[in-house]
mmCIF file of C-alpha atoms in Angstrom:
data_model
loop_
_atom_site.group_PDB
_atom_site.id
_atom_site.type_symbol
_atom_site.label_atom_id
_atom_site.label_comp_id
_atom_site.label_asym_id
_atom_site.label_seq_id
_atom_site.Cartn_x
_atom_site.Cartn_y
_atom_site.Cartn_z
ATOM 1 C CA UNK A 1 0.243 -26.405 68.402
ATOM 2 C CA UNK A 2 3.888 -25.224 70.235
ATOM 3 C CA UNK A 3 5.410 -22.623 70.453
ATOM 4 C CA UNK A 4 9.090 -23.699 70.806
ATOM 5 C CA UNK A 5 10.861 -19.902 71.339
ATOM 6 C CA UNK A 6 14.844 -19.724 70.541
ATOM 7 C CA UNK A 7 16.320 -17.227 72.779
ATOM 8 C CA UNK A 8 19.406 -15.066 70.857
ATOM 9 C CA UNK A 9 20.577 -11.504 72.625
ATOM 10 C CA UNK A 10 23.300 -10.720 70.062
ATOM 11 C CA UNK A 11 24.825 -11.399 66.199
ATOM 12 C CA UNK A 12 28.120 -9.661 66.118
ATOM 13 C CA UNK A 13 31.732 -10.251 64.500
ATOM 14 C CA UNK A 14 33.243 -8.073 67.604
ATOM 15 C CA UNK A 15 31.518 -9.040 70.836
ATOM 16 C CA UNK A 16 32.312 -4.738 71.395
ATOM 17 C CA UNK A 17 30.347 -3.313 69.106
ATOM 18 C CA UNK A 18 26.976 -4.320 70.459
ATOM 19 C CA UNK A 19 24.728 -5.151 73.110
ATOM 20 C CA UNK A 20 26.049 -5.355 77.497
ATOM 21 C CA UNK A 21 29.534 -5.860 77.728
ATOM 22 C CA UNK A 22 30.036 -8.445 80.791
ATOM 23 C CA UNK A 23 30.622 -11.896 80.880
ATOM 24 C CA UNK A 24 27.202 -13.772 81.400
ATOM 25 C CA UNK A 25 26.633 -11.990 77.678
ATOM 26 C CA UNK A 26 29.550 -13.591 76.286
ATOM 27 C CA UNK A 27 27.469 -16.817 76.283
ATOM 28 C CA UNK A 28 25.239 -15.411 73.683
ATOM 29 C CA UNK A 29 27.237 -13.006 71.348
ATOM 30 C CA UNK A 30 27.309 -15.277 68.124
ATOM 31 C CA UNK A 31 28.814 -14.551 65.271
ATOM 32 C CA UNK A 32 27.229 -14.146 61.809
ATOM 33 C CA UNK A 33 28.785 -16.885 60.017
ATOM 34 C CA UNK A 34 26.931 -19.070 63.376
ATOM 35 C CA UNK A 35 23.930 -17.882 63.259
ATOM 36 C CA UNK A 36 23.385 -18.188 59.541
ATOM 37 C CA UNK A 37 24.276 -21.758 59.802
ATOM 38 C CA UNK A 38 21.034 -21.912 62.056
ATOM 39 C CA UNK A 39 19.491 -20.609 60.639
ATOM 40 C CA UNK A 40 20.364 -22.948 57.381
ATOM 41 C CA UNK A 41 19.914 -25.765 59.580
ATOM 42 C CA UNK A 42 16.342 -24.557 60.701
ATOM 43 C CA UNK A 43 15.058 -24.426 56.985
ATOM 44 C CA UNK A 44 16.535 -27.838 55.830
ATOM 45 C CA UNK A 45 14.550 -28.581 59.704
ATOM 46 C CA UNK A 46 11.680 -27.877 58.483
ATOM 47 C CA UNK A 47 11.804 -28.779 55.011
ATOM 48 C CA UNK A 48 11.949 -31.775 56.184
ATOM 49 C CA UNK A 49 9.244 -32.050 58.557
ATOM 50 C CA UNK A 50 5.848 -34.339 57.646
ATOM 51 C CA UNK A 51 2.672 -32.045 57.719
ATOM 52 C CA UNK A 52 1.566 -33.483 60.768
ATOM 53 C CA UNK A 53 4.567 -31.166 62.895
ATOM 54 C CA UNK A 54 2.413 -27.922 63.844
ATOM 55 C CA UNK A 55 4.985 -25.913 65.997
ATOM 56 C CA UNK A 56 5.714 -22.717 65.692
ATOM 57 C CA UNK A 57 9.224 -21.982 66.535
ATOM 58 C CA UNK A 58 9.808 -18.261 67.614
ATOM 59 C CA UNK A 59 13.352 -16.283 67.234
ATOM 60 C CA UNK A 60 13.532 -14.490 70.087
ATOM 61 C CA UNK A 61 16.534 -11.317 70.829
ATOM 62 C CA UNK A 62 16.864 -10.164 73.978
ATOM 63 C CA UNK A 63 18.640 -6.326 75.676
ATOM 64 C CA UNK A 64 18.171 -4.053 72.025
ATOM 65 C CA UNK A 65 22.008 -4.322 71.373
ATOM 66 C CA UNK A 66 22.847 -2.448 67.505
ATOM 67 C CA UNK A 67 23.462 -6.070 65.937
ATOM 68 C CA UNK A 68 19.639 -7.078 66.277
ATOM 69 C CA UNK A 69 20.194 -4.934 63.266
ATOM 70 C CA UNK A 70 22.036 -7.512 61.184
ATOM 71 C CA UNK A 71 20.321 -10.494 62.638
ATOM 72 C CA UNK A 72 16.377 -9.181 61.605
ATOM 73 C CA UNK A 73 18.168 -8.721 58.244
ATOM 74 C CA UNK A 74 19.423 -12.082 57.532
ATOM 75 C CA UNK A 75 16.353 -13.244 59.075
ATOM 76 C CA UNK A 76 14.084 -11.204 56.431
ATOM 77 C CA UNK A 77 16.714 -12.355 53.515
ATOM 78 C CA UNK A 78 15.105 -16.190 54.571
ATOM 79 C CA UNK A 79 11.420 -15.197 54.752
ATOM 80 C CA UNK A 80 11.829 -14.852 58.799
ATOM 81 C CA UNK A 81 10.643 -12.127 61.565
ATOM 82 C CA UNK A 82 11.717 -12.069 65.278
ATOM 83 C CA UNK A 83 10.623 -10.509 68.356
ATOM 84 C CA UNK A 84 12.961 -8.328 70.064
ATOM 85 C CA UNK A 85 12.508 -7.474 72.941
ATOM 86 C CA UNK A 86 14.468 -3.989 73.751
ATOM 87 C CA UNK A 87 15.516 -2.277 76.921
ATOM 88 C CA UNK A 88 14.771 1.153 76.656
ATOM 89 C CA UNK A 89 17.227 3.358 79.189
ATOM 90 C CA UNK A 90 19.731 2.459 76.749
ATOM 91 C CA UNK A 91 18.189 3.159 73.186
ATOM 92 C CA UNK A 92 19.691 5.695 71.318
ATOM 93 C CA UNK A 93 23.075 4.666 73.359
ATOM 94 C CA UNK A 94 26.542 3.223 72.289
ATOM 95 C CA UNK A 95 25.687 -0.261 70.493
ATOM 96 C CA UNK A 96 22.400 -0.013 71.075
ATOM 97 C CA UNK A 97 19.579 0.779 68.934
ATOM 98 C CA UNK A 98 18.101 3.897 67.985
ATOM 99 C CA UNK A 99 14.399 5.096 67.621
ATOM 100 C CA UNK A 100 15.077 4.988 64.225
ATOM 101 C CA UNK A 101 16.534 0.930 63.994
ATOM 102 C CA UNK A 102 13.318 -0.024 66.203
ATOM 103 C CA UNK A 103 10.911 1.951 64.112
ATOM 104 C CA UNK A 104 12.826 0.145 60.816
ATOM 105 C CA UNK A 105 12.932 -3.356 62.421
ATOM 106 C CA UNK A 106 9.085 -3.221 63.046
ATOM 107 C CA UNK A 107 8.411 -1.429 59.657
ATOM 108 C CA UNK A 108 9.517 -4.756 58.334
ATOM 109 C CA UNK A 109 7.627 -7.111 60.404
ATOM 110 C CA UNK A 110 9.251 -8.333 63.344
ATOM 111 C CA UNK A 111 7.382 -7.381 66.777
ATOM 112 C CA UNK A 112 8.807 -4.693 69.576
ATOM 113 C CA UNK A 113 8.691 -5.974 72.795
ATOM 114 C CA UNK A 114 9.786 -4.583 76.429
ATOM 115 C CA UNK A 115 12.897 -6.253 77.921
ATOM 116 C CA UNK A 116 12.073 -3.826 81.172
ATOM 117 C CA UNK A 117 13.847 -0.804 81.437
ATOM 118 C CA UNK A 118 16.899 -0.611 83.387
ATOM 119 C CA UNK A 119 17.573 -4.332 82.638
ATOM 120 C CA UNK A 120 17.794 -5.748 86.659
ATOM 121 C CA UNK A 121 19.657 -8.819 86.452
ATOM 122 C CA UNK A 122 17.771 -10.787 89.290
ATOM 123 C CA UNK A 123 14.593 -9.246 87.749
ATOM 124 C CA UNK A 124 12.004 -10.934 90.371
ATOM 125 C CA UNK A 125 13.695 -10.161 93.994
ATOM 126 C CA UNK A 126 12.196 -6.767 92.842
ATOM 127 C CA UNK A 127 9.307 -5.279 95.014
ATOM 128 C CA UNK A 128 5.908 -4.969 93.483
ATOM 129 C CA UNK A 129 5.852 -1.489 92.611
ATOM 130 C CA UNK A 130 9.166 -1.554 91.150
ATOM 131 C CA UNK A 131 8.395 -4.552 88.808
ATOM 132 C CA UNK A 132 5.509 -2.338 87.546
ATOM 133 C CA UNK A 133 7.586 0.856 86.996
ATOM 134 C CA UNK A 134 9.972 -1.297 84.825
ATOM 135 C CA UNK A 135 7.251 -2.849 82.842
ATOM 136 C CA UNK A 136 5.119 0.252 82.366
ATOM 137 C CA UNK A 137 7.438 2.212 81.274
ATOM 138 C CA UNK A 138 9.559 0.821 79.331
ATOM 139 C CA UNK A 139 5.695 -0.397 77.728
ATOM 140 C CA UNK A 140 5.664 3.887 77.180
ATOM 141 C CA UNK A 141 8.680 4.792 75.947
ATOM 142 C CA UNK A 142 8.313 2.434 72.754
ATOM 143 C CA UNK A 143 4.794 2.620 72.339
ATOM 144 C CA UNK A 144 5.536 6.747 71.898
ATOM 145 C CA UNK A 145 8.091 5.258 69.055
ATOM 146 C CA UNK A 146 6.238 3.730 67.665
ATOM 147 C CA UNK A 147 2.502 4.513 67.450
ATOM 148 C CA UNK A 148 0.754 1.976 68.827
ATOM 149 C CA UNK A 149 0.553 -0.337 71.838
ATOM 150 C CA UNK A 150 2.778 -3.467 72.878
ATOM 151 C CA UNK A 151 1.765 -6.550 73.836
ATOM 152 C CA UNK A 152 4.515 -8.097 74.331
ATOM 153 C CA UNK A 153 7.935 -8.316 77.023
ATOM 154 C CA UNK A 154 10.517 -10.884 78.083
ATOM 155 C CA UNK A 155 11.685 -10.728 81.643
ATOM 156 C CA UNK A 156 15.773 -9.445 82.379
ATOM 157 C CA UNK A 157 17.978 -12.555 83.314
ATOM 158 C CA UNK A 158 14.629 -15.225 82.724
ATOM 159 C CA UNK A 159 13.774 -16.038 86.009
ATOM 160 C CA UNK A 160 10.942 -15.238 86.998
ATOM 161 C CA UNK A 161 7.765 -15.837 90.019
ATOM 162 C CA UNK A 162 4.500 -15.264 90.757
ATOM 163 C CA UNK A 163 4.977 -11.050 90.865
ATOM 164 C CA UNK A 164 7.229 -10.961 87.888
ATOM 165 C CA UNK A 165 3.803 -12.893 85.575
ATOM 166 C CA UNK A 166 1.226 -10.613 87.990
ATOM 167 C CA UNK A 167 2.812 -7.412 87.051
ATOM 168 C CA UNK A 168 3.772 -8.307 83.573
ATOM 169 C CA UNK A 169 -0.844 -8.425 83.199
ATOM 170 C CA UNK A 170 -1.499 -5.784 85.068
ATOM 171 C CA UNK A 171 0.572 -3.286 83.508
ATOM 172 C CA UNK A 172 -1.471 -4.613 79.579
ATOM 173 C CA UNK A 173 0.975 -7.196 78.562
ATOM 174 C CA UNK A 174 -0.803 -10.294 77.193
ATOM 175 C CA UNK A 175 3.148 -12.292 76.213
ATOM 176 C CA UNK A 176 5.558 -12.509 78.486
ATOM 177 C CA UNK A 177 8.862 -14.880 76.960
ATOM 178 C CA UNK A 178 10.568 -16.261 80.345
ATOM 179 C CA UNK A 179 13.998 -18.896 79.978
ATOM 180 C CA UNK A 180 12.366 -21.625 80.988
ATOM 181 C CA UNK A 181 12.903 -24.533 78.563
ATOM 182 C CA UNK A 182 8.891 -25.352 79.195
ATOM 183 C CA UNK A 183 7.320 -25.779 75.281
ATOM 184 C CA UNK A 184 3.680 -26.830 76.902
ATOM 185 C CA UNK A 185 0.915 -24.114 77.076
ATOM 186 C CA UNK A 186 1.047 -21.753 80.176
ATOM 187 C CA UNK A 187 -1.858 -19.370 80.976
ATOM 188 C CA UNK A 188 -1.871 -16.414 83.744
ATOM 189 C CA UNK A 189 -5.450 -15.170 83.328
ATOM 190 C CA UNK A 190 -5.089 -13.041 79.652
ATOM 191 C CA UNK A 191 -1.127 -13.166 79.774
ATOM 192 C CA UNK A 192 0.447 -16.055 77.949
ATOM 193 C CA UNK A 193 3.755 -17.546 79.216
ATOM 194 C CA UNK A 194 5.845 -18.586 76.734
ATOM 195 C CA UNK A 195 9.650 -20.379 77.508
ATOM 196 C CA UNK A 196 12.592 -20.285 75.693
ATOM 197 C CA UNK A 197 14.978 -22.073 74.723
ATOM 198 C CA UNK A 198 18.807 -20.931 75.287
ATOM 199 C CA UNK A 199 20.820 -20.996 72.293
ATOM 200 C CA UNK A 200 24.014 -20.657 73.672
ATOM 201 C CA UNK A 201 27.729 -18.870 71.379
ATOM 202 C CA UNK A 202 28.798 -23.009 72.429
ATOM 203 C CA UNK A 203 26.320 -25.013 70.645
ATOM 204 C CA UNK A 204 27.498 -27.509 67.976
ATOM 205 C CA UNK A 205 25.668 -27.891 64.735
ATOM 206 C CA UNK A 206 24.209 -31.215 66.226
ATOM 207 C CA UNK A 207 23.168 -29.402 69.660
ATOM 208 C CA UNK A 208 21.354 -27.049 67.308
ATOM 209 C CA UNK A 209 19.225 -29.812 65.798
ATOM 210 C CA UNK A 210 18.636 -32.091 68.618
ATOM 211 C CA UNK A 211 16.955 -28.411 69.888
ATOM 212 C CA UNK A 212 14.542 -28.362 67.003
ATOM 213 C CA UNK A 213 13.880 -31.283 67.477
ATOM 214 C CA UNK A 214 13.339 -31.333 71.408
ATOM 215 C CA UNK A 215 15.825 -34.486 72.158
ATOM 216 C CA UNK A 216 17.662 -32.404 75.172
ATOM 217 C CA UNK A 217 14.604 -30.999 75.939
ATOM 218 C CA UNK A 218 15.173 -33.221 79.208
ATOM 219 C CA UNK A 219 18.631 -32.168 79.991
ATOM 220 C CA UNK A 220 17.955 -28.551 79.195
ATOM 221 C CA UNK A 221 15.835 -28.442 82.290
ATOM 222 C CA UNK A 222 17.389 -30.151 84.419
ATOM 223 C CA UNK A 223 20.281 -27.444 83.506
ATOM 224 C CA UNK A 224 18.171 -24.972 83.914
ATOM 225 C CA UNK A 225 16.934 -26.383 87.529
ATOM 226 C CA UNK A 226 20.698 -26.473 88.396
ATOM 227 C CA UNK A 227 21.029 -22.929 87.339
ATOM 228 C CA UNK A 228 18.239 -21.756 89.744
ATOM 229 C CA UNK A 229 19.351 -23.356 92.341
ATOM 230 C CA UNK A 230 23.083 -21.954 92.047
ATOM 231 C CA UNK A 231 21.634 -18.446 91.312
ATOM 232 C CA UNK A 232 19.484 -18.513 94.955
ATOM 233 C CA UNK A 233 22.499 -18.993 96.813
ATOM 234 C CA UNK A 234 24.097 -16.302 95.471
ATOM 235 C CA UNK A 235 22.164 -13.670 95.369
ATOM 236 C CA UNK A 236 22.065 -12.702 99.371
ATOM 237 C CA UNK A 237 26.442 -12.013 98.083
ATOM 238 C CA UNK A 238 25.558 -10.476 94.788
ATOM 239 C CA UNK A 239 22.680 -7.908 97.147
ATOM 240 C CA UNK A 240 25.493 -7.916 99.577
ATOM 241 C CA UNK A 241 28.135 -6.421 96.980
ATOM 242 C CA UNK A 242 25.822 -4.224 95.278
ATOM 243 C CA UNK A 243 24.153 -2.378 98.331
ATOM 244 C CA UNK A 244 27.437 -1.652 99.412
ATOM 245 C CA UNK A 245 28.575 -0.621 95.784
ATOM 246 C CA UNK A 246 25.649 2.005 96.315
ATOM 247 C CA UNK A 247 26.269 2.674 99.649
#
């Protein structure tokens, strides 16, 4: 069985109401109408599949914006449960979930996971001890809120290296979601590594259906590879500007 994880962020009708307010996130701001249409396409697709298709589809949401309340209700209305990955530094702040919100989403059957504590944009560039601190602090905060162990996490920015997976395993996570458009099974000892297919707001209904059918998987993988190369090229500039700003 392949786990086909779909990556969303916000479901909003006013992008200013939820989550991180930056240009990178605008591409992941879906209106309520578009998200509900995706759910309808998904349900029709599943109903039309034959019994030999045992793929498991997962709806995942990064950041922990207040709009998670809306997407969770839409999923529940359609008898679907999602994965909500929380950036714990922003809990109880404007545009983000409160502790009570997180508890209620979890009580309604959704999985709560970590999206790190502070959301470093290029996570894989962090020193190992800083990675461990990001994973551990977020995990501890969420476990204090929920009163149970948190076993899933997703990577801010989606980019990973071996150290990213190793530190998540060391802290005690069992499932880590990256942003690689890979649906084959990957493991690092006890850690399951799950790729995700990014669903941007610009995706048409037909393109979304083709994503579900894995028809454009090779194209998504090529685009992801090119994006990774560009990120590696611009990171030194990004790091310089951040150091200058902080200095």
